[in-house]
Amino acid sequence: MRTVGLGIIGLGTVGTGVVKILHSRRAGITERVGGEVRVERFCDKVVSSKPELGIRAGTVSRDYRELLADPKVDVIVELVGGYEPARSIILEALKAGKHVVTANKAVLAKHWDEIIGSAQKAGRLVYFEAAVGGGIPVIQGLNEGLAANRIRRIVGILNGTTNFILSKMSEEGLAFDEALKLAQASGFAESDPTFDVQGIDSAHKLAVLSSIAYGGWVKLSDVYTEGITHVNPLDLELARREFGYGLKLLGISAEHDGLIEARVHPAFLPLSHPFTTVKNEYNAIEIVGDASGDVIFYGKGAGQMPAASAVVSDVIFLARQVIEGTAGKLPTVTYDEHKKLRILDRKDFLSKYYLRFTTKDKPGVLSKISGILGEEGVSISSVYQPMVADRESQRPKSVKGRPRTDPHAAHILLTTHSAPEGHIQKAVQEIDRLPTACAKTVCIRIEEP
Ligand code: HSE
């Protein structure tokens, strides 16, 4: 029977999950591949045997180059994460004639041109299903399943950690810091969650999806990125109660007559939108094709076994091609190094907005605010002045995350019709300079189909 040899680099959470599936599903995988998939070598920082996983210390090396030099290894499975040494491992593996499976969205987003270009030149494959959406087969869905379409738009909840945090802030009224601590204690957040909470992890994933969708490299720097660290539970509560909105961290990209728009930021969605029911570590990605219309992918976006499921599915499809002798004859994704995408400037993004002004409660303030918005061509959809201060004082003290409210300040909540971002920002800057302004205006985009 033909054998396909794997070299697995990184035996952390996902790597261990991959080994578990390769063991438990051995017979099914062999049948699917038409040959045996055998892990020939491992590479990890710590060289130790793991008998429960069938890993002998003799097969574990500290130097990944030993795996690249091993002729029995056909496929390198890179599971170290981060930019380096992942980039070097992938590029050197391709140069050494190996195919690559990676779960690493960061390195793909940052070095897409180099990695995909090198794979094409080397006639080798790079598969990366686990890079976006954990166990959700969204890469195959987009790249193969929707290949007939011109992709119009992608909207996704792409990060489980921030989705968990926003779920807890919304359901339990927790402040951001408290919800983050809970996410870490529950094992959802990474020990360093910076990339997650600042939106960078979502931006990596959006860049990868968009690069496939629009047939050119959407760089990380092309994605406008805003995280959730500044989200105040007061806005979650007010927007839910007064306007029927829920908040999600969204990655959004779209193509408008050759111009690509790409952004990651918190956004309100109507509670009737299916994404508002996506909770905790779950991800959801809506892709709109010109022929297919809307397609929604949903599932566990993080965690050992969902990510391992995606890695092993890549291994199976790659191994099948290795056995058939077709691996690398066709590239994984369409990529033309000469194709340069034009990126829509942030000031031209069109969005509806939720604005919360904190002002002195005096006659004429509202007319001044609406006048400035009008001068910038921003049309108001609804206005509301909640009695926040009164309600605050009536709340039980035991409820956590309660924002302090100046009893003399008024909150004016306002939603706008769709307007260019540049106009909104200019109006808000002017409003924040008014002598009646008590705090910086909270601006949150609204995504309403
Ligand atoms: N840290 C990511 C998340 C999981 O929270 O969704 C890996 O992509």
Tab-separated table of C-alpha atoms and ligand atoms in Angstrom:
chain	number	residue	atom	x	y	z
A	1	MET	CA	0.000	0.000	0.000
A	2	ARG	CA	1.274	3.508	-0.814
A	3	THR	CA	2.206	5.659	2.154
A	4	VAL	CA	2.117	9.437	2.583
A	5	GLY	CA	4.547	10.670	5.227
A	6	LEU	CA	3.761	13.602	7.533
A	7	GLY	CA	6.113	15.767	9.538
A	8	ILE	CA	4.187	17.576	12.273
A	9	ILE	CA	5.805	20.752	13.612
A	10	GLY	CA	4.240	21.897	16.889
A	11	LEU	CA	2.752	19.433	19.346
A	12	GLY	CA	0.613	21.859	21.307
A	13	THR	CA	-3.154	21.760	21.647
A	14	VAL	CA	-3.996	21.489	17.935
A	15	GLY	CA	-1.023	19.205	17.113
A	16	THR	CA	-2.083	16.769	19.818
A	17	GLY	CA	-5.651	16.844	18.486
A	18	VAL	CA	-4.380	16.058	14.981
A	19	VAL	CA	-2.453	13.023	16.260
A	20	LYS	CA	-5.562	11.854	18.140
A	21	ILE	CA	-7.732	11.985	14.990
A	22	LEU	CA	-5.064	10.327	12.833
A	23	HIS	CA	-5.092	7.432	15.363
A	24	SER	CA	-8.792	7.142	16.032
A	25	ARG	CA	-9.803	7.475	12.362
A	26	ARG	CA	-6.903	5.512	10.886
A	27	ALA	CA	-9.005	2.988	8.924
A	28	GLY	CA	-11.426	5.597	7.570
A	29	ILE	CA	-8.577	7.897	6.542
A	30	THR	CA	-6.744	5.060	4.754
A	31	GLU	CA	-9.912	4.207	2.851
A	32	ARG	CA	-10.499	7.849	1.916
A	33	VAL	CA	-6.913	8.456	0.834
A	34	GLY	CA	-6.340	5.136	-0.914
A	35	GLY	CA	-3.135	4.675	1.061
A	36	GLU	CA	-1.735	5.026	4.533
A	37	VAL	CA	-1.082	8.408	6.141
A	38	ARG	CA	1.822	7.914	8.522
A	39	VAL	CA	3.387	10.493	10.853
A	40	GLU	CA	7.096	9.972	10.274
A	41	ARG	CA	8.518	12.756	12.432
A	42	PHE	CA	7.518	15.390	14.957
A	43	CYS	CA	9.168	18.642	15.907
A	44	ASP	CA	8.543	20.401	19.190
A	45	LYS	CA	10.352	22.591	21.715
A	46	VAL	CA	10.255	19.727	24.200
A	47	VAL	CA	11.459	16.308	23.103
A	48	SER	CA	9.484	13.708	24.998
A	49	SER	CA	7.579	10.546	24.253
A	50	LYS	CA	3.790	10.573	24.543
A	51	PRO	CA	2.919	6.872	24.624
A	52	GLU	CA	-0.811	7.596	24.935
A	53	LEU	CA	-0.571	9.156	21.453
A	54	GLY	CA	1.900	6.628	20.066
A	55	ILE	CA	4.687	9.256	19.963
A	56	ARG	CA	8.172	7.881	20.686
A	57	ALA	CA	10.904	10.317	21.768
A	58	GLY	CA	13.093	9.032	18.910
A	59	THR	CA	10.688	10.518	16.356
A	60	VAL	CA	10.604	13.978	18.000
A	61	SER	CA	13.197	16.541	17.053
A	62	ARG	CA	13.872	20.113	18.192
A	63	ASP	CA	15.080	21.183	14.747
A	64	TYR	CA	12.417	21.465	12.042
A	65	ARG	CA	15.100	21.219	9.348
A	66	GLU	CA	15.527	17.531	10.206
A	67	LEU	CA	11.921	16.988	9.088
A	68	LEU	CA	12.470	18.962	5.875
A	69	ALA	CA	15.518	16.833	5.076
A	70	ASP	CA	13.695	13.528	5.642
A	71	PRO	CA	12.768	11.932	2.275
A	72	LYS	CA	9.978	9.943	3.943
A	73	VAL	CA	8.164	13.216	4.768
A	74	ASP	CA	5.870	14.348	1.926
A	75	VAL	CA	3.776	16.870	3.850
A	76	ILE	CA	4.799	19.325	6.565
A	77	VAL	CA	2.016	20.186	9.018
A	78	GLU	CA	2.948	23.570	10.503
A	79	LEU	CA	1.192	24.206	13.815
A	80	VAL	CA	3.518	26.627	15.597
A	81	GLY	CA	1.447	29.772	14.881
A	82	GLY	CA	2.673	33.393	14.692
A	83	TYR	CA	4.753	35.060	11.996
A	84	GLU	CA	8.201	33.552	12.628
A	85	PRO	CA	9.601	30.914	12.514
A	86	ALA	CA	6.359	29.818	10.782
A	87	ARG	CA	7.161	31.821	7.617
A	88	SER	CA	10.651	30.302	7.360
A	89	ILE	CA	9.333	26.792	8.022
A	90	ILE	CA	6.720	27.067	5.253
A	91	LEU	CA	9.033	28.662	2.679
A	92	GLU	CA	11.867	26.224	3.400
A	93	ALA	CA	9.461	23.281	3.293
A	94	LEU	CA	8.234	24.320	-0.172
A	95	LYS	CA	11.817	24.776	-1.325
A	96	ALA	CA	12.588	21.279	-0.048
A	97	GLY	CA	9.751	19.924	-2.214
A	98	LYS	CA	7.256	19.301	0.598
A	99	HIS	CA	3.580	20.154	0.537
A	100	VAL	CA	2.329	22.160	3.520
A	101	VAL	CA	-0.745	22.113	5.746
A	102	THR	CA	-0.976	25.038	8.152
A	103	ALA	CA	-3.482	26.403	10.652
A	104	ASN	CA	-1.677	29.727	10.733
A	105	LYS	CA	-3.805	32.682	9.625
A	106	ALA	CA	-1.265	35.240	10.873
A	107	VAL	CA	1.554	34.102	8.610
A	108	LEU	CA	-0.791	33.688	5.622
A	109	ALA	CA	-2.288	37.157	6.021
A	110	LYS	CA	1.107	38.798	6.397
A	111	HIS	CA	3.027	36.819	3.756
A	112	TRP	CA	0.301	35.672	1.330
A	113	ASP	CA	2.170	36.750	-1.796
A	114	GLU	CA	5.404	35.086	-0.719
A	115	ILE	CA	3.794	31.833	0.461
A	116	ILE	CA	1.214	31.325	-2.284
A	117	GLY	CA	3.681	32.573	-4.933
A	118	SER	CA	6.432	30.199	-3.700
A	119	ALA	CA	4.018	27.249	-3.664
A	120	GLN	CA	2.999	27.954	-7.262
A	121	LYS	CA	6.594	28.291	-8.390
A	122	ALA	CA	7.573	25.075	-6.579
A	123	GLY	CA	4.524	23.166	-7.866
A	124	ARG	CA	3.567	22.313	-4.301
A	125	LEU	CA	0.354	22.764	-2.335
A	126	VAL	CA	-0.358	24.842	0.753
A	127	TYR	CA	-3.645	23.953	2.452
A	128	PHE	CA	-5.007	26.006	5.345
A	129	GLU	CA	-8.575	25.069	6.231
A	130	ALA	CA	-7.940	25.504	9.992
A	131	ALA	CA	-6.698	29.078	9.532
A	132	VAL	CA	-10.247	30.484	9.455
A	133	GLY	CA	-13.288	29.349	11.402
A	134	GLY	CA	-11.729	26.396	13.280
A	135	GLY	CA	-13.773	23.323	12.353
A	136	ILE	CA	-15.951	25.133	9.791
A	137	PRO	CA	-15.013	24.129	6.217
A	138	VAL	CA	-15.203	27.736	5.009
A	139	ILE	CA	-11.984	27.786	2.986
A	140	GLN	CA	-13.090	24.821	0.884
A	141	GLY	CA	-16.599	26.226	0.794
A	142	LEU	CA	-15.382	29.539	-0.580
A	143	ASN	CA	-12.553	28.277	-2.771
A	144	GLU	CA	-14.245	25.212	-4.249
A	145	GLY	CA	-17.935	25.240	-3.345
A	146	LEU	CA	-18.508	28.831	-4.490
A	147	ALA	CA	-15.964	28.799	-7.342
A	148	ALA	CA	-18.664	29.582	-9.904
A	149	ASN	CA	-19.394	32.923	-8.277
A	150	ARG	CA	-18.100	36.428	-8.292
A	151	ILE	CA	-17.948	37.060	-4.562
A	152	ARG	CA	-19.772	40.253	-3.643
A	153	ARG	CA	-19.456	40.327	0.114
A	154	ILE	CA	-18.172	38.465	3.168
A	155	VAL	CA	-19.418	39.154	6.706
A	156	GLY	CA	-18.143	37.068	9.583
A	157	ILE	CA	-17.917	36.573	13.305
A	158	LEU	CA	-14.357	35.331	12.995
A	159	ASN	CA	-13.057	35.265	16.566
A	160	GLY	CA	-14.348	33.044	19.362
A	161	THR	CA	-12.629	34.873	22.218
A	162	THR	CA	-14.224	38.231	21.453
A	163	ASN	CA	-17.555	36.575	20.741
A	164	PHE	CA	-17.414	34.939	24.182
A	165	ILE	CA	-16.520	38.289	25.810
A	166	LEU	CA	-19.302	40.217	24.028
A	167	SER	CA	-21.806	37.446	24.859
A	168	LYS	CA	-20.945	37.721	28.566
A	169	MET	CA	-20.989	41.559	28.522
A	170	SER	CA	-24.391	41.501	26.900
A	171	GLU	CA	-26.007	38.696	28.918
A	172	GLU	CA	-24.496	39.408	32.341
A	173	GLY	CA	-23.757	43.132	32.104
A	174	LEU	CA	-20.036	42.516	32.737
A	175	ALA	CA	-17.433	45.166	31.917
A	176	PHE	CA	-14.872	44.282	29.259
A	177	ASP	CA	-12.075	43.464	31.766
A	178	GLU	CA	-14.329	41.178	33.807
A	179	ALA	CA	-15.589	39.334	30.733
A	180	LEU	CA	-12.000	38.896	29.505
A	181	LYS	CA	-10.977	37.406	32.872
A	182	LEU	CA	-13.928	35.015	32.639
A	183	ALA	CA	-12.927	34.021	29.093
A	184	GLN	CA	-9.395	33.268	30.311
A	185	ALA	CA	-10.627	31.343	33.355
A	186	SER	CA	-12.962	29.289	31.141
A	187	GLY	CA	-10.094	28.434	28.785
A	188	PHE	CA	-11.541	30.375	25.825
A	189	ALA	CA	-8.975	33.174	25.590
A	190	GLU	CA	-5.287	32.746	24.801
A	191	SER	CA	-2.860	33.602	27.643
A	192	ASP	CA	-2.010	36.693	25.561
A	193	PRO	CA	-5.352	37.714	24.054
A	194	THR	CA	-4.042	40.982	22.519
A	195	PHE	CA	-4.519	39.888	18.903
A	196	ASP	CA	-8.048	38.684	19.671
A	197	VAL	CA	-9.378	41.707	21.577
A	198	GLN	CA	-7.728	44.255	19.274
A	199	GLY	CA	-9.399	42.665	16.252
A	200	ILE	CA	-6.082	41.597	14.694
A	201	ASP	CA	-6.937	37.880	14.684
A	202	SER	CA	-10.188	38.677	12.854
A	203	ALA	CA	-8.262	40.917	10.441
A	204	HIS	CA	-5.854	38.042	9.676
A	205	LYS	CA	-8.815	35.783	8.892
A	206	LEU	CA	-10.643	38.408	6.844
A	207	ALA	CA	-7.471	39.072	4.826
A	208	VAL	CA	-7.176	35.345	4.018
A	209	LEU	CA	-10.847	34.980	3.026
A	210	SER	CA	-10.744	38.182	0.972
A	211	SER	CA	-7.538	37.217	-0.821
A	212	ILE	CA	-9.235	34.009	-1.985
A	213	ALA	CA	-12.516	35.729	-2.809
A	214	TYR	CA	-11.130	38.611	-4.852
A	215	GLY	CA	-8.212	36.761	-6.495
A	216	GLY	CA	-5.451	39.067	-5.236
A	217	TRP	CA	-3.639	39.795	-2.005
A	218	VAL	CA	-5.713	41.789	0.494
A	219	LYS	CA	-2.957	42.856	2.860
A	220	LEU	CA	-3.325	43.097	6.598
A	221	SER	CA	-2.675	46.836	6.268
A	222	ASP	CA	-5.623	47.030	3.816
A	223	VAL	CA	-8.011	45.907	6.565
A	224	TYR	CA	-9.265	48.750	8.775
A	225	THR	CA	-9.119	47.187	12.249
A	226	GLU	CA	-10.808	48.164	15.498
A	227	GLY	CA	-11.152	45.838	18.513
A	228	ILE	CA	-13.557	45.591	21.438
A	229	THR	CA	-11.484	46.918	24.359
A	230	HIS	CA	-13.420	50.205	24.421
A	231	VAL	CA	-16.913	48.648	24.334
A	232	ASN	CA	-19.049	49.827	27.250
A	233	PRO	CA	-21.815	47.501	28.522
A	234	LEU	CA	-24.058	50.575	28.781
A	235	ASP	CA	-24.226	50.744	24.981
A	236	LEU	CA	-25.041	47.042	24.740
A	237	GLU	CA	-27.897	47.558	27.155
A	238	LEU	CA	-29.230	50.781	25.605
A	239	ALA	CA	-29.016	49.584	22.008
A	240	ARG	CA	-30.763	46.317	22.850
A	241	ARG	CA	-33.510	48.006	24.808
A	242	GLU	CA	-34.130	51.093	22.706
A	243	PHE	CA	-33.361	49.903	19.183
A	244	GLY	CA	-33.387	46.080	19.297
A	245	TYR	CA	-29.704	45.653	18.415
A	246	GLY	CA	-27.038	43.148	19.517
A	247	LEU	CA	-23.288	43.780	19.228
A	248	LYS	CA	-20.782	41.526	17.418
A	249	LEU	CA	-17.175	41.950	16.302
A	250	LEU	CA	-17.500	41.608	12.543
A	251	GLY	CA	-15.062	41.169	9.696
A	252	ILE	CA	-16.585	42.620	6.545
A	253	SER	CA	-15.246	42.739	3.017
A	254	ALA	CA	-16.949	43.620	-0.222
A	255	GLU	CA	-16.189	44.346	-3.825
A	256	HIS	CA	-17.661	47.466	-5.423
A	257	ASP	CA	-16.843	47.685	-9.137
A	258	GLY	CA	-13.241	46.640	-8.650
A	259	LEU	CA	-12.752	48.486	-5.345
A	260	ILE	CA	-12.245	46.296	-2.272
A	261	GLU	CA	-13.577	47.323	1.114
A	262	ALA	CA	-12.182	45.448	4.130
A	263	ARG	CA	-12.854	46.229	7.780
A	264	VAL	CA	-13.027	44.675	11.243
A	265	HIS	CA	-14.912	46.441	14.008
A	266	PRO	CA	-17.723	45.982	16.524
A	267	ALA	CA	-21.114	46.466	14.884
A	268	PHE	CA	-24.744	46.420	15.951
A	269	LEU	CA	-27.056	43.997	14.190
A	270	PRO	CA	-30.840	43.784	14.489
A	271	LEU	CA	-31.780	41.078	17.010
A	272	SER	CA	-33.648	39.329	14.178
A	273	HIS	CA	-30.314	38.788	12.360
A	274	PRO	CA	-29.125	35.142	12.645
A	275	PHE	CA	-25.643	36.297	13.754
A	276	THR	CA	-27.028	37.656	17.044
A	277	THR	CA	-27.787	34.062	18.088
A	278	VAL	CA	-24.126	33.056	17.516
A	279	LYS	CA	-22.719	32.808	21.037
A	280	ASN	CA	-19.440	32.173	22.819
A	281	GLU	CA	-16.756	30.337	20.837
A	282	TYR	CA	-18.952	29.864	17.779
A	283	ASN	CA	-18.134	31.596	14.480
A	284	ALA	CA	-20.413	32.378	11.557
A	285	ILE	CA	-19.461	33.544	8.083
A	286	GLU	CA	-21.884	34.772	5.451
A	287	ILE	CA	-20.600	34.796	1.878
A	288	VAL	CA	-22.627	36.409	-0.878
A	289	GLY	CA	-21.970	35.133	-4.387
A	290	ASP	CA	-23.538	36.688	-7.476
A	291	ALA	CA	-25.121	33.355	-8.454
A	292	SER	CA	-25.458	31.542	-5.111
A	293	GLY	CA	-26.841	34.480	-3.125
A	294	ASP	CA	-26.205	34.306	0.647
A	295	VAL	CA	-24.509	31.237	2.084
A	296	ILE	CA	-23.903	30.988	5.836
A	297	PHE	CA	-21.223	28.815	7.459
A	298	TYR	CA	-21.564	28.201	11.195
A	299	GLY	CA	-19.694	26.168	13.787
A	300	LYS	CA	-16.974	26.076	16.420
A	301	GLY	CA	-14.318	28.601	15.494
A	302	ALA	CA	-11.797	27.616	18.142
A	303	GLY	CA	-10.753	24.655	20.237
A	304	GLN	CA	-8.551	21.609	19.927
A	305	MET	CA	-10.736	19.131	18.083
A	306	PRO	CA	-12.543	21.534	15.708
A	307	ALA	CA	-9.171	22.924	14.539
A	308	ALA	CA	-7.704	19.402	14.333
A	309	SER	CA	-10.696	18.317	12.227
A	310	ALA	CA	-9.847	21.018	9.667
A	311	VAL	CA	-6.131	20.145	9.652
A	312	VAL	CA	-6.799	16.433	9.119
A	313	SER	CA	-9.291	17.131	6.334
A	314	ASP	CA	-6.512	19.075	4.558
A	315	VAL	CA	-4.128	16.164	5.154
A	316	ILE	CA	-6.644	13.723	3.634
A	317	PHE	CA	-7.253	15.728	0.456
A	318	LEU	CA	-3.578	16.490	0.036
A	319	ALA	CA	-2.524	12.874	0.674
A	320	ARG	CA	-5.027	11.647	-1.912
A	321	GLN	CA	-3.418	13.888	-4.522
A	322	VAL	CA	0.070	12.773	-3.478
A	323	ILE	CA	-0.989	9.156	-4.043
A	324	GLU	CA	-2.600	9.961	-7.380
A	325	GLY	CA	0.516	11.899	-8.393
A	326	THR	CA	-1.461	15.084	-9.053
A	327	ALA	CA	-0.471	17.134	-5.981
A	328	GLY	CA	0.705	20.586	-7.026
A	329	LYS	CA	-0.270	20.261	-10.680
A	330	LEU	CA	-2.977	22.817	-9.950
A	331	PRO	CA	-2.499	25.549	-7.319
A	332	THR	CA	-4.618	25.636	-4.161
A	333	VAL	CA	-5.979	29.120	-4.859
A	334	THR	CA	-6.028	31.491	-7.808
A	335	TYR	CA	-3.147	33.896	-7.420
A	336	ASP	CA	-1.640	36.316	-9.895
A	337	GLU	CA	1.338	38.224	-8.513
A	338	HIS	CA	0.721	41.031	-11.025
A	339	LYS	CA	-2.874	41.608	-9.966
A	340	LYS	CA	-3.035	44.572	-7.607
A	341	LEU	CA	-6.317	45.229	-5.865
A	342	ARG	CA	-7.597	48.758	-5.329
A	343	ILE	CA	-8.664	49.324	-1.729
A	344	LEU	CA	-11.529	51.605	-0.700
A	345	ASP	CA	-10.409	54.400	1.616
A	346	ARG	CA	-11.849	54.320	5.130
A	347	LYS	CA	-13.470	57.750	4.746
A	348	ASP	CA	-15.597	56.322	1.917
A	349	PHE	CA	-16.975	53.324	3.871
A	350	LEU	CA	-20.763	53.643	3.945
A	351	SER	CA	-22.433	52.732	7.195
A	352	LYS	CA	-25.338	53.466	9.460
A	353	TYR	CA	-24.271	54.589	12.918
A	354	TYR	CA	-25.336	54.405	16.551
A	355	LEU	CA	-24.062	57.535	18.291
A	356	ARG	CA	-24.230	58.181	22.019
A	357	PHE	CA	-23.550	61.786	22.967
A	358	THR	CA	-22.887	62.656	26.610
A	359	THR	CA	-23.813	66.276	27.016
A	360	LYS	CA	-25.027	68.880	29.462
A	361	ASP	CA	-28.810	68.636	29.699
A	362	LYS	CA	-29.606	72.138	28.386
A	363	PRO	CA	-32.015	73.634	25.853
A	364	GLY	CA	-30.689	73.767	22.301
A	365	VAL	CA	-28.101	70.960	22.616
A	366	LEU	CA	-30.023	68.501	20.446
A	367	SER	CA	-30.653	71.087	17.721
A	368	LYS	CA	-26.937	71.974	17.698
A	369	ILE	CA	-25.975	68.280	17.315
A	370	SER	CA	-28.528	67.635	14.585
A	371	GLY	CA	-27.440	70.839	12.813
A	372	ILE	CA	-23.801	69.730	12.667
A	373	LEU	CA	-24.814	66.277	11.396
A	374	GLY	CA	-27.034	67.929	8.773
A	375	GLU	CA	-24.199	70.153	7.585
A	376	GLU	CA	-22.124	67.025	6.973
A	377	GLY	CA	-25.001	65.454	5.017
A	378	VAL	CA	-25.688	62.860	7.721
A	379	SER	CA	-29.365	62.023	7.929
A	380	ILE	CA	-30.809	61.076	11.330
A	381	SER	CA	-32.942	57.947	11.537
A	382	SER	CA	-34.009	58.045	15.204
A	383	VAL	CA	-33.263	59.961	18.397
A	384	TYR	CA	-33.813	58.987	22.005
A	385	GLN	CA	-32.835	60.429	25.365
A	386	PRO	CA	-32.954	57.705	28.014
A	387	MET	CA	-33.194	58.483	31.694
A	388	VAL	CA	-29.916	56.660	32.292
A	389	ALA	CA	-28.930	58.503	35.447
A	390	ASP	CA	-32.243	57.689	37.157
A	391	ARG	CA	-32.131	54.049	36.156
A	392	GLU	CA	-28.504	53.762	37.233
A	393	SER	CA	-29.281	54.871	40.773
A	394	GLN	CA	-32.122	52.339	41.076
A	395	ARG	CA	-29.995	49.344	40.132
A	396	PRO	CA	-28.860	46.833	42.746
A	397	LYS	CA	-25.222	47.474	43.664
A	398	SER	CA	-24.368	43.789	43.214
A	399	VAL	CA	-24.716	43.982	39.411
A	400	LYS	CA	-21.201	44.005	38.022
A	401	GLY	CA	-19.672	46.229	35.373
A	402	ARG	CA	-21.954	49.152	35.998
A	403	PRO	CA	-20.522	52.216	34.301
A	404	ARG	CA	-20.418	55.351	36.429
A	405	THR	CA	-22.723	58.049	35.121
A	406	ASP	CA	-22.481	61.771	35.758
A	407	PRO	CA	-25.920	62.537	37.283
A	408	HIS	CA	-25.983	65.950	35.567
A	409	ALA	CA	-25.126	64.646	32.091
A	410	ALA	CA	-27.649	63.496	29.542
A	411	HIS	CA	-27.156	60.722	27.067
A	412	ILE	CA	-28.553	61.360	23.628
A	413	LEU	CA	-28.811	58.251	21.517
A	414	LEU	CA	-29.094	58.715	17.829
A	415	THR	CA	-29.055	56.386	14.869
A	416	THR	CA	-28.218	57.608	11.389
A	417	HIS	CA	-29.063	56.543	7.889
A	418	SER	CA	-26.173	55.287	5.818
A	419	ALA	CA	-23.439	57.911	5.441
A	420	PRO	CA	-19.761	58.037	4.430
A	421	GLU	CA	-17.493	57.424	7.393
A	422	GLY	CA	-15.468	60.591	6.690
A	423	HIS	CA	-18.600	62.731	7.133
A	424	ILE	CA	-19.610	61.011	10.375
A	425	GLN	CA	-16.127	61.388	11.875
A	426	LYS	CA	-15.952	65.060	10.938
A	427	ALA	CA	-19.362	65.787	12.472
A	428	VAL	CA	-18.546	63.893	15.675
A	429	GLN	CA	-15.222	65.704	16.077
A	430	GLU	CA	-17.041	69.014	15.834
A	431	ILE	CA	-19.764	67.906	18.268
A	432	ASP	CA	-17.129	66.747	20.767
A	433	ARG	CA	-15.603	70.245	20.697
A	434	LEU	CA	-18.892	71.897	21.766
A	435	PRO	CA	-18.757	73.446	25.267
A	436	THR	CA	-21.767	71.296	26.237
A	437	ALA	CA	-19.935	68.004	25.509
A	438	CYS	CA	-19.217	66.012	28.699
A	439	ALA	CA	-17.458	62.990	27.159
A	440	LYS	CA	-16.236	61.649	23.862
A	441	THR	CA	-19.085	60.464	21.653
A	442	VAL	CA	-19.485	56.710	21.326
A	443	CYS	CA	-19.682	55.732	17.642
A	444	ILE	CA	-20.688	52.181	16.719
A	445	ARG	CA	-21.535	51.104	13.184
A	446	ILE	CA	-24.825	49.368	12.448
A	447	GLU	CA	-24.908	46.545	9.913
A	448	GLU	CA	-28.434	46.292	8.627
A	449	PRO	CA	-29.081	44.410	5.407
B	1	HSE	N1	-7.940	32.837	19.066
B	1	HSE	C1	-8.877	32.427	18.065
B	1	HSE	C2	-10.284	32.759	18.520
B	1	HSE	C3	-8.856	30.953	17.772
B	1	HSE	O1	-10.504	33.174	19.654
B	1	HSE	O2	-11.187	32.608	17.710
B	1	HSE	C4	-7.837	30.580	16.782
B	1	HSE	O3	-8.093	31.153	15.538
